[in-house]
XYZ file of C-alpha atoms in Angstrom:
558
model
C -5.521 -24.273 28.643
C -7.497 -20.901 28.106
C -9.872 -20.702 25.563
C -10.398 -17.138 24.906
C -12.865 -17.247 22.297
C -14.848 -19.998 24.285
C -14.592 -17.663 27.818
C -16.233 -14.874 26.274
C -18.751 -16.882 23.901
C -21.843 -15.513 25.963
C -21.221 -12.251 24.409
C -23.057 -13.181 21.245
C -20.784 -12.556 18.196
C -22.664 -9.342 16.675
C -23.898 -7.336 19.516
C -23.631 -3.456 19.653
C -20.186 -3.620 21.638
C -19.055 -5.566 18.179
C -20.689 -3.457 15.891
C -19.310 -0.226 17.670
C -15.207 -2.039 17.706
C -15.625 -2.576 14.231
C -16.824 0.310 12.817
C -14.475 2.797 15.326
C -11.557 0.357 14.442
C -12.433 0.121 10.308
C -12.807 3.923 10.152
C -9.332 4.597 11.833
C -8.427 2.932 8.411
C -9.519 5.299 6.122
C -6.888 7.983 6.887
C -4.227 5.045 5.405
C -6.037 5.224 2.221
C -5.969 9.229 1.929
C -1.713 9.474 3.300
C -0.604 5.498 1.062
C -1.308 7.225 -2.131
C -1.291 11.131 -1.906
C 2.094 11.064 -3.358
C 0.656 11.200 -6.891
C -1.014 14.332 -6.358
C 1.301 15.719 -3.908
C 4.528 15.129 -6.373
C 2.427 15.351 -9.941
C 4.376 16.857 -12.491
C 2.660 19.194 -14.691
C 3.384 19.790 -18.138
C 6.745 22.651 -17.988
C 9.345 24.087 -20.447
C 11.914 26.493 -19.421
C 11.572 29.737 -18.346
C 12.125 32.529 -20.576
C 12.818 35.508 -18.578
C 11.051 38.583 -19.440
C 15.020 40.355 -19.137
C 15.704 38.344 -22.114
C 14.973 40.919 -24.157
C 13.662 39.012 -26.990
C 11.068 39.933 -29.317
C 7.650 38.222 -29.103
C 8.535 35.997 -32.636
C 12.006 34.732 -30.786
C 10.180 34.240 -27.829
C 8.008 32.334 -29.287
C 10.768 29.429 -30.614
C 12.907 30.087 -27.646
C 11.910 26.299 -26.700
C 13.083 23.528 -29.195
C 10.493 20.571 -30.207
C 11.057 16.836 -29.842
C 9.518 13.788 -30.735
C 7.660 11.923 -27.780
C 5.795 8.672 -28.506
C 5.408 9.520 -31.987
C 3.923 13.431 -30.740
C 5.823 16.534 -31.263
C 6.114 18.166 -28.042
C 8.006 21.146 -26.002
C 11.006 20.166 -24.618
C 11.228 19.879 -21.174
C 14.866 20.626 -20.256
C 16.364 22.636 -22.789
C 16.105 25.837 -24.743
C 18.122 27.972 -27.446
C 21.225 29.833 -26.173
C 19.432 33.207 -25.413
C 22.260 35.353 -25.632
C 22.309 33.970 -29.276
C 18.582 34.524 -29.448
C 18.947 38.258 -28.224
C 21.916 39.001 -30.633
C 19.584 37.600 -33.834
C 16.649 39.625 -31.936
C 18.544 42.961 -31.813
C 19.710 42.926 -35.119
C 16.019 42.151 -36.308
C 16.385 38.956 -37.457
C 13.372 36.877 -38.166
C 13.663 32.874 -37.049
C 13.159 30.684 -40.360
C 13.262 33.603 -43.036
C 16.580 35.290 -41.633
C 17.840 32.100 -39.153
C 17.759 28.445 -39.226
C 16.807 27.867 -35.469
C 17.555 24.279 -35.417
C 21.156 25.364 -35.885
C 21.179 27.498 -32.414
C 23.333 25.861 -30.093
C 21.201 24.369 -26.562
C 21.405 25.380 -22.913
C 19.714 23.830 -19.962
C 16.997 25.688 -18.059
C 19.315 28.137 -16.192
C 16.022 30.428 -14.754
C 14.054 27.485 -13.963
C 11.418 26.639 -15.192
C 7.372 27.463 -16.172
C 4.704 25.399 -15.305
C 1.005 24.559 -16.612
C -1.577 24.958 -13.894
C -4.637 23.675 -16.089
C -4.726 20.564 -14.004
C -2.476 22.072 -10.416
C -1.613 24.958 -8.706
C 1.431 23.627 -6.730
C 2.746 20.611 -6.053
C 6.164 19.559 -4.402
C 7.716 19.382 -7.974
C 6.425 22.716 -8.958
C 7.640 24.502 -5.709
C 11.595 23.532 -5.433
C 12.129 22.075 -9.363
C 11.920 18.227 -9.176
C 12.223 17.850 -13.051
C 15.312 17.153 -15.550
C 18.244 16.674 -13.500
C 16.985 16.485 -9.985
C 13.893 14.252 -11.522
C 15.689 11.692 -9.343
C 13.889 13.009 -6.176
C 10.794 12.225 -7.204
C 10.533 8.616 -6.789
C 13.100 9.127 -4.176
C 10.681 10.832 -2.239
C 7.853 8.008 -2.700
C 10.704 5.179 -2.279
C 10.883 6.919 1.219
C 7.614 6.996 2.419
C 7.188 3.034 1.758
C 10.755 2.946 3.052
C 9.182 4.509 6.410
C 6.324 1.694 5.927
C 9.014 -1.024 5.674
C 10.649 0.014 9.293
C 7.397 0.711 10.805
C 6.465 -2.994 10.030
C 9.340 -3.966 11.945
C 8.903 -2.116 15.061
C 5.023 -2.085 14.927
C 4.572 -5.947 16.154
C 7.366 -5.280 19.331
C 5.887 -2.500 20.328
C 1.903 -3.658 20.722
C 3.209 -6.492 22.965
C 5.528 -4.432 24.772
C 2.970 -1.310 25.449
C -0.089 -2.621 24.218
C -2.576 -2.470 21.130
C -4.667 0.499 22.169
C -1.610 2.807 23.444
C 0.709 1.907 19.801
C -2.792 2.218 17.972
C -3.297 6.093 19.839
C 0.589 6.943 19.696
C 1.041 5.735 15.639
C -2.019 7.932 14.749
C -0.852 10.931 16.825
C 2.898 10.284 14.624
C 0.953 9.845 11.189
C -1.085 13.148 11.719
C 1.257 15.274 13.841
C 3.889 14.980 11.291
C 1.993 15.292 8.330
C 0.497 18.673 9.540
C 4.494 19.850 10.152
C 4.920 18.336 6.895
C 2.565 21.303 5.272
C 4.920 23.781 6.580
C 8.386 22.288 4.911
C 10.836 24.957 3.500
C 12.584 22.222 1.276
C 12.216 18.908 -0.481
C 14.676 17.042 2.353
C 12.443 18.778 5.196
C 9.498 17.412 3.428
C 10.673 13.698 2.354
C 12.393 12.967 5.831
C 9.220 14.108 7.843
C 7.339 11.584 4.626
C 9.524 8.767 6.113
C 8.156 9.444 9.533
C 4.510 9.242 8.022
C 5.124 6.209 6.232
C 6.832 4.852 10.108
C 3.416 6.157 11.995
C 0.938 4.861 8.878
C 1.649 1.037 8.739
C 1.965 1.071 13.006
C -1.390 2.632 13.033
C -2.979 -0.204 10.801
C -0.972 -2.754 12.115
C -2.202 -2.449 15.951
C -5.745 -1.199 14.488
C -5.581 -4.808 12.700
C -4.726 -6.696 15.621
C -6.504 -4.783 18.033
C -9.649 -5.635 16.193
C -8.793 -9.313 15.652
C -8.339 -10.052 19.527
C -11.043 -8.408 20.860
C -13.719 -8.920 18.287
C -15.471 -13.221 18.287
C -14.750 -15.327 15.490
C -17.108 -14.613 12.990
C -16.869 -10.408 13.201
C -13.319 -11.246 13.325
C -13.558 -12.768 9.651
C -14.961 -9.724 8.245
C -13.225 -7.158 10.105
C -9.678 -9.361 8.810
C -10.989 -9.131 5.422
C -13.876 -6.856 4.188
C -13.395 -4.288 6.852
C -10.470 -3.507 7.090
C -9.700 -3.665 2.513
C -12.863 -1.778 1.756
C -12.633 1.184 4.484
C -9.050 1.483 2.979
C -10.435 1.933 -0.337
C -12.706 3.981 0.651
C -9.906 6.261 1.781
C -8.300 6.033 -1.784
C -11.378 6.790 -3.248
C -11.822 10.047 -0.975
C -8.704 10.793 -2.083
C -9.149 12.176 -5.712
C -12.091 14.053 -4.579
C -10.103 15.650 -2.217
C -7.317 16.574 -4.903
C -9.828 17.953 -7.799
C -11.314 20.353 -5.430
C -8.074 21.310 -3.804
C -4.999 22.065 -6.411
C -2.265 23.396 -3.672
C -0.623 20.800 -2.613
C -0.047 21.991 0.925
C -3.974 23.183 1.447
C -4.494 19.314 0.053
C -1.729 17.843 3.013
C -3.477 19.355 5.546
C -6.875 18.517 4.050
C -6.381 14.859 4.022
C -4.429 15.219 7.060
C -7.314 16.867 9.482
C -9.729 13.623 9.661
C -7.136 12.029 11.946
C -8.033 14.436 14.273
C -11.456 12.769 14.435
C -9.859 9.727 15.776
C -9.070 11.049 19.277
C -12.812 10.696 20.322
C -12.592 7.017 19.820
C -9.557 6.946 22.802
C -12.747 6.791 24.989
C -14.817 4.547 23.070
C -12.444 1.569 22.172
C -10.404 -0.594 24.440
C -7.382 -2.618 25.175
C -7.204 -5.468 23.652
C -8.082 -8.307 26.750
C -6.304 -11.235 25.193
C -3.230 -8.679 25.623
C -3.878 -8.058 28.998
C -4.382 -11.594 29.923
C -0.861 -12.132 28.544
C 0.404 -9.436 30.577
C -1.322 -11.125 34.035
C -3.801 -7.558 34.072
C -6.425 -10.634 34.739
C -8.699 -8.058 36.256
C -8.394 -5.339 33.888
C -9.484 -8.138 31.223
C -12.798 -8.871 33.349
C -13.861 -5.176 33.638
C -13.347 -4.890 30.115
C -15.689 -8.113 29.051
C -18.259 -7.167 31.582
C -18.626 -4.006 30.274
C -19.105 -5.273 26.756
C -21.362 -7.615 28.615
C -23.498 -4.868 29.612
C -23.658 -3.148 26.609
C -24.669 -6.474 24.644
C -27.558 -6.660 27.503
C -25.969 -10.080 28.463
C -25.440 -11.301 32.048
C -21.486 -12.464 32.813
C -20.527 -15.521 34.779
C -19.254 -14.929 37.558
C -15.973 -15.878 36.815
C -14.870 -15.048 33.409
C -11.245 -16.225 33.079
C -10.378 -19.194 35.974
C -6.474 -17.715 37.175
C -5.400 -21.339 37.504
C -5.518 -21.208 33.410
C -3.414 -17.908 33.077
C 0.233 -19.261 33.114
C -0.582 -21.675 30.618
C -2.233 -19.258 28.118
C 1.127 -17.444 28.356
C 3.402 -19.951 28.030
C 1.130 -20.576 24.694
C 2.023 -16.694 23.544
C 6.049 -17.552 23.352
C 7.764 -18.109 20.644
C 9.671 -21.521 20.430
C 11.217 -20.762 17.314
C 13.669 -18.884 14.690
C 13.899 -17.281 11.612
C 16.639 -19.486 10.524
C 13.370 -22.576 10.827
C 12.164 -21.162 7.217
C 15.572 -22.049 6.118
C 16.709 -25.019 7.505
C 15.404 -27.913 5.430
C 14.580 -27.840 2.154
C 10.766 -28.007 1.514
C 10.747 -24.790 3.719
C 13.075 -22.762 2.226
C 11.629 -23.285 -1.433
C 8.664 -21.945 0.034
C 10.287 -19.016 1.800
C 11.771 -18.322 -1.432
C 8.736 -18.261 -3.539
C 6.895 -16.583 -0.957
C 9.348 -13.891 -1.274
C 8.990 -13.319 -4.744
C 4.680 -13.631 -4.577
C 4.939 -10.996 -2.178
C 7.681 -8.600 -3.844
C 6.026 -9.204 -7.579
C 2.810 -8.557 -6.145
C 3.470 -5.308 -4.379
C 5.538 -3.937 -7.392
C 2.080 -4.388 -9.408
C -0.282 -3.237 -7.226
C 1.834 -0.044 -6.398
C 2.972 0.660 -9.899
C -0.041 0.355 -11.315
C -1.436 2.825 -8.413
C 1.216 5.122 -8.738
C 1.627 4.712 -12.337
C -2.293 6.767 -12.533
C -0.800 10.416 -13.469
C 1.010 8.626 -16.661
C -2.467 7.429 -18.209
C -4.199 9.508 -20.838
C -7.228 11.507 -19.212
C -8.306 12.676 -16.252
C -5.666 11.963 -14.005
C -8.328 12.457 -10.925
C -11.447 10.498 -12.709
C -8.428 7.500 -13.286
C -7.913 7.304 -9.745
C -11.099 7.346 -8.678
C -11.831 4.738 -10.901
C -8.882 2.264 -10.167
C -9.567 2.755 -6.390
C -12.876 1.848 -6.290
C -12.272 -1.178 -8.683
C -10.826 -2.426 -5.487
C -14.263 -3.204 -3.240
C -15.757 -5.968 -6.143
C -11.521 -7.382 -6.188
C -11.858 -7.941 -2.108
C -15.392 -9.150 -3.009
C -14.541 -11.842 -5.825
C -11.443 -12.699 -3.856
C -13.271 -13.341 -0.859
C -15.604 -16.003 -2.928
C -12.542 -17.408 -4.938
C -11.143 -18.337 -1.273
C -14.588 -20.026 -0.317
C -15.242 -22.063 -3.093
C -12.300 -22.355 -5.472
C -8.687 -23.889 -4.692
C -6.172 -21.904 -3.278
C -3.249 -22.348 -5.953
C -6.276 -22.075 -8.990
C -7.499 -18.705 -7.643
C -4.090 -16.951 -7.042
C -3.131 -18.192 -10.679
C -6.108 -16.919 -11.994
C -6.281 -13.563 -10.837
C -2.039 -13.166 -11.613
C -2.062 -14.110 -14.793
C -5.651 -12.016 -15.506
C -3.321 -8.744 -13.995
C -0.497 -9.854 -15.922
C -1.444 -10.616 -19.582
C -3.966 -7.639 -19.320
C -1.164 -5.047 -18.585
C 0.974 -6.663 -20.839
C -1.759 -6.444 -23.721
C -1.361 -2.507 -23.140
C 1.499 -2.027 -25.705
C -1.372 -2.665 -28.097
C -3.578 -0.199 -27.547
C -3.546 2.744 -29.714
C -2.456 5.932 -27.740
C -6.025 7.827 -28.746
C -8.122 5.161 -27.227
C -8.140 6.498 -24.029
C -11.223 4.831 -22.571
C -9.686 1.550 -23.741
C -6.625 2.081 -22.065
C -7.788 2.886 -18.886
C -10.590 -0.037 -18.808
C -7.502 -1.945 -19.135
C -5.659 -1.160 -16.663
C -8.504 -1.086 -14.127
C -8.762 -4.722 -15.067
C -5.316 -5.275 -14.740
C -5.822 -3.609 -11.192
C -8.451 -5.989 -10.265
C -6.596 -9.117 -11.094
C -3.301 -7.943 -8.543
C -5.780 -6.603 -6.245
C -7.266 -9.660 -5.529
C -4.185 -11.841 -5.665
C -2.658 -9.312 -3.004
C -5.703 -9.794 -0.806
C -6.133 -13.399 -1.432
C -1.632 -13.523 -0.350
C -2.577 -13.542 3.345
C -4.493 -16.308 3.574
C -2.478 -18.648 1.153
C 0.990 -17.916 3.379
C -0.708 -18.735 6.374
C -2.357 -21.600 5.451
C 1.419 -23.169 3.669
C 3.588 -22.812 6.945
C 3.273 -24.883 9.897
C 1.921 -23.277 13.142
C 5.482 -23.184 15.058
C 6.527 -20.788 12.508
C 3.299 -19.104 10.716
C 3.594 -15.807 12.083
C 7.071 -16.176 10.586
C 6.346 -16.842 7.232
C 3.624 -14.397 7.123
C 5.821 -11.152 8.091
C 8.756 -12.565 5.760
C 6.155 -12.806 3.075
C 4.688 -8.956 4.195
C 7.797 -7.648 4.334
C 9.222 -8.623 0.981
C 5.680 -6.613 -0.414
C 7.353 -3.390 1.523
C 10.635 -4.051 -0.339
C 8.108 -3.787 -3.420
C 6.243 -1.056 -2.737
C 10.219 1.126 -2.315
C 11.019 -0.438 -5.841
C 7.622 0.458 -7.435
C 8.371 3.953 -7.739
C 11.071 3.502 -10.219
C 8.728 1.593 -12.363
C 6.642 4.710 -12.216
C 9.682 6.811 -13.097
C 9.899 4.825 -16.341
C 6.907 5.535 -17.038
C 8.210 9.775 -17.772
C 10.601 8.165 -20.803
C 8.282 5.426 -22.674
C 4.577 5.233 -21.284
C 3.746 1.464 -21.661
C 7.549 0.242 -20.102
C 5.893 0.098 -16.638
C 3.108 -1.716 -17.703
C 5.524 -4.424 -19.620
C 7.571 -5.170 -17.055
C 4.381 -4.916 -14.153
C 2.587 -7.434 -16.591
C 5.856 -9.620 -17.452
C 6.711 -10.502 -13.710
C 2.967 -10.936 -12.885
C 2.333 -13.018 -15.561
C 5.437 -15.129 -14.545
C 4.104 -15.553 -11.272
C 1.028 -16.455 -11.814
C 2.314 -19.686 -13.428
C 5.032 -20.192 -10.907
C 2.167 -19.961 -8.434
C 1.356 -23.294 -9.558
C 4.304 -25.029 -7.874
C 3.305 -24.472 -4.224
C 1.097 -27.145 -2.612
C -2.878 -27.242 -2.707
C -4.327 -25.629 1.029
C -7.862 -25.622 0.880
C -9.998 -28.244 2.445
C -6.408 -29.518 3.896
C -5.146 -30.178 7.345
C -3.261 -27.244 8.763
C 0.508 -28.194 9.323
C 1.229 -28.393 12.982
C 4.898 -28.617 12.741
C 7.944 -28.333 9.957
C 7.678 -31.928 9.329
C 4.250 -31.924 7.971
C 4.599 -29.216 5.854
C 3.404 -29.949 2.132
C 5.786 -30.632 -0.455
C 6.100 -27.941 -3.346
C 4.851 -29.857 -6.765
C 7.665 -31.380 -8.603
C 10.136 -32.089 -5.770
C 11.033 -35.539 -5.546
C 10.930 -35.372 -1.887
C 8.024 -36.292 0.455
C 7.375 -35.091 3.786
C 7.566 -37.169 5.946
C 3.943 -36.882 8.633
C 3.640 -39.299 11.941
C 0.391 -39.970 11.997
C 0.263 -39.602 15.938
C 1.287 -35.963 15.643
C -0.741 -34.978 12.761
C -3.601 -33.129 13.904
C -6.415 -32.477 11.518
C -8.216 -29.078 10.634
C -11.248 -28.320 8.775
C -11.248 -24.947 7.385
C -13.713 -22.427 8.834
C -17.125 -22.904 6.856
C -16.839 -19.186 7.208
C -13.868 -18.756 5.384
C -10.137 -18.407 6.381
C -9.615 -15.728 9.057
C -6.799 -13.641 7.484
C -6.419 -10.821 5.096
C -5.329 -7.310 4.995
C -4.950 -4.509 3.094
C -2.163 -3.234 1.212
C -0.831 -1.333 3.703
């Protein structure tokens, strides 16, 4: 049997042909962290009121009550969708009628905003809401329109897998990056809000490819110890340092189509790297391109000043190292017997619960007090110490402990929000950073837990069941968010509710760390409290230590 990892040992693990994949590969990330959360600047909502047309003929004292006031969290503000009958206004006007000595204006009858409507621009010029009305009655195609980007993520993760081993890593990797940046820069020029959301979907398709074969790619080619880092620390921290880039970009640029383009351009920078990084040679074993393979590791050979054998991969060793790559199994394994499907099932809701906190708190940034640019700077970069402590917790503490920890730190924190008083800002937002940093590291930590519960016949399985029910999350988040426009803390109740839930129900699933890896579905650990034991033959059984370097995979959010 082929031993990919032991062919190519003489390589060295962190020569400059690693160092170079790693980097090239890490930066193609960062454009996922600018395009996964531009939607909150792109589809803000500024502060608005009707219009009052200047035709209105009203006098300057009419004018200025034209717009009724409401209560709001306790605050008397502007409404946002109504305003007094001006033809009544401009009959009291004419006569010379003065509003609370001559009229009670409270008793005016209401109209909606029939001339749209006026916007602040103290914090943007334009955004998508601003430019074709995405408030009061068509507020619904707002979170719509962020529903369909992650919507565009969710089919992309289908498709993304099939077509790397159809066409291979590099060509999916190149192609996904040329559909992420192509259609975002048509995606400037949209002359409507269903131009612009269908070409989002796209995005979102091209997006998750592009880190999907950029994650794999990386893996296959790159020796087991870079291969740690680049599955965990790479690839999380260059995507947050693509969030982070990401409210710089929007302070300095307030038009939301100048911004698209703006974040849009640095995927252009990737098409250098076409030349620089190769096809992935575990691929192209798999594919019999034996030779192609060889040229590939002798030329990484060369740059790691290292001499070859002179026969890297032995041919006799090839049709068993693809017979290895098929799958032997179905879906309908992580249903058939019990102890499986309870963990399907709770793997399920990890993942969606999970992904509904980390995006809602994400998106949920425009609906904090403050800065709404300083906030996401903030809760972005709270991210690199999350994939930091979360690395540790998986090194040194037990699996079920750590993800309970960190849920039910995220949950009770956002849940304590309801207490804060609405004029301690700085409070507020420390809060919710924490809150960020407890689901931050749970997601991260997710990867590694699900792979480690199913046995290997059906890990890759479990895994993308598990990573797809966080896509389902990330298309509910939005209407969270949306909540979030009626009653501030709602989002953060429910968010902190079902984390806090799972973080205790986190405590059924069995205890991975230190254990054997299950080989098959009968020696797959029992969830706690089942009366049920699995039944192991010792013959079969085959022991695993974990990695002193720590388990091998994590990713990032998207």
């Amino acid at each position: 049997m082929l031993d990919y990892d032991q062919a190519t040992s003489f390589l060295g693990e962190w020569g400059p042909f690693q160092l170079i994949i790693f980097f090239m590969l890490s930066a193609s990330i960062i454009p996922n962290g600018f395009n996964g959360m531009s939607v909150m600047f792109l589809a803000a909502i500024p502060e608005h009121h009707c219009l009052v047309p200047e035709s209105s003929n009203l006098s300057q004292a009419w004018r200025n009550v034209s717009i009724p006031w409401e209560m709001k969290e306790g605050v008397q503000v502007q409404s946002q969708c109504q305003r007094y009958r001006l033809e009544t206004l401009s009959k009291y006007s004419a006569k010379g009628l003065l509003p609370g000595k001559d009229v009670n204006v409270s008793e005016i009858e209401l109209e909606k905003c029939l001339d749209g409507w006026t916007y602040s621009q103290e914090l943007y010029i334009s955004t998508i809401v601003t430019e074709w009305d995405i408030v009061c009655e068509n507020d619904w195609k707002g979170p719509l329109t962020t529903s369909l980007f992650f919507a565009g993520v969710l089919i992309g993760s289908f498709i993304s897998g099939q077509l790397s081993d159809s066409f291979g890593r590099k060509k999916v990797l190149f192609a996904t990056m040329a559909v992420q940046t192509g259609f975002s820069i048509v995606q400037v020029f949209s002359t409507s809000w269903e131009m612009f959301a269908i070409l989002f979907f796209i995005v979102g398709m091209g997006q998750i490819s592009n880190y999907v074969a950029a994650f794999i790619l990386g893996s296959e080619i790159l020796g087991k110890s870079a291969r740690i880092i680049f599955s965990t620390l790479g690839t999380c921290i260059f995507f947050a340092i693509g969030y982070m880039l990401l409210p710089l970009f929007s302070y300095f640029i307030r038009d939301w189509r100048t911004l698209l383009l703006a974040l849009t351009v640095p995927g252009l920078f990737c098409i250098p790297l076409w030349w620089i990084i190769p096809e992935s040679p575990p691929w192209l074993i798999s594919q019999g391109r034996l030779e192609e393979a060889e040229e590939i590791i002798r030329q990484a050979a060369k740059r790691n000043s290292v001499s070859p054998p002179a026969v890297i991969f032995k041919t006799g060793e090839l049709e068993d190292y693809k017979n290895s790559q098929r799958k032997r199994h179905s879906f309908l394994d992580l249903v058939k017997t019990q102890n499986v499907l309870i963990i399907t099932l709770l793997t399920i809701c990890l993942w969606l619960i999970i992904s509904i906190g980390y995006f809602g708190v994400s998106l949920n940034t425009p609906n904090l007090h403050g800065d709404p640019f300083l906030n996401c700077f903030l809760l972005a970069a709270i991210e690199v110490p999350s994939y930091i402590i979360a690395w540790l917790l998986l090194k040194n503490v037990a699996r079920r402990y750590s993800m309970s920890s960190t849920l039910l730190l995220g949950g009770i924190v956002l849940l304590l929000m309801q207490l804060v008083p609405q004029d301690l800002q700085i409070l507020s937002t420390v809060m919710v950073m924490i809150g960020k940093f407890g689901v931050t590291a749970a997601f991260s930590m997710a990867y590694v837990y699900t792979a480690e519960l199913y046995p290997t016949v059906i890990r890759n399985m479990g895994v993308g069941v598990g990573s797809m029910s966080s896509r389902v999350g990330s298309v509910v988040s939005p209407y969270f968010v949306y909540l979030g426009a009626y009653n501030r803390i709602l989002p953060y109740i429910l968010m902190g509710s079902l984390t806090a839930i799972m973080g205790i129900l986190v405590l059924l699933f069995p205890e991975t760390r230190g254990q054997p890896l299950p080989e098959t579905i009968d020696q797959t650990q029992s969830i706690k409290g089942l009366c049920f034991k699995r039944n192991v033959s010792p013959k079969t059984h085959v022991h695993k230590k974990e990695n002193k370097n720590g388990p091998v995979l994590m990713s990032s959010r998207l």
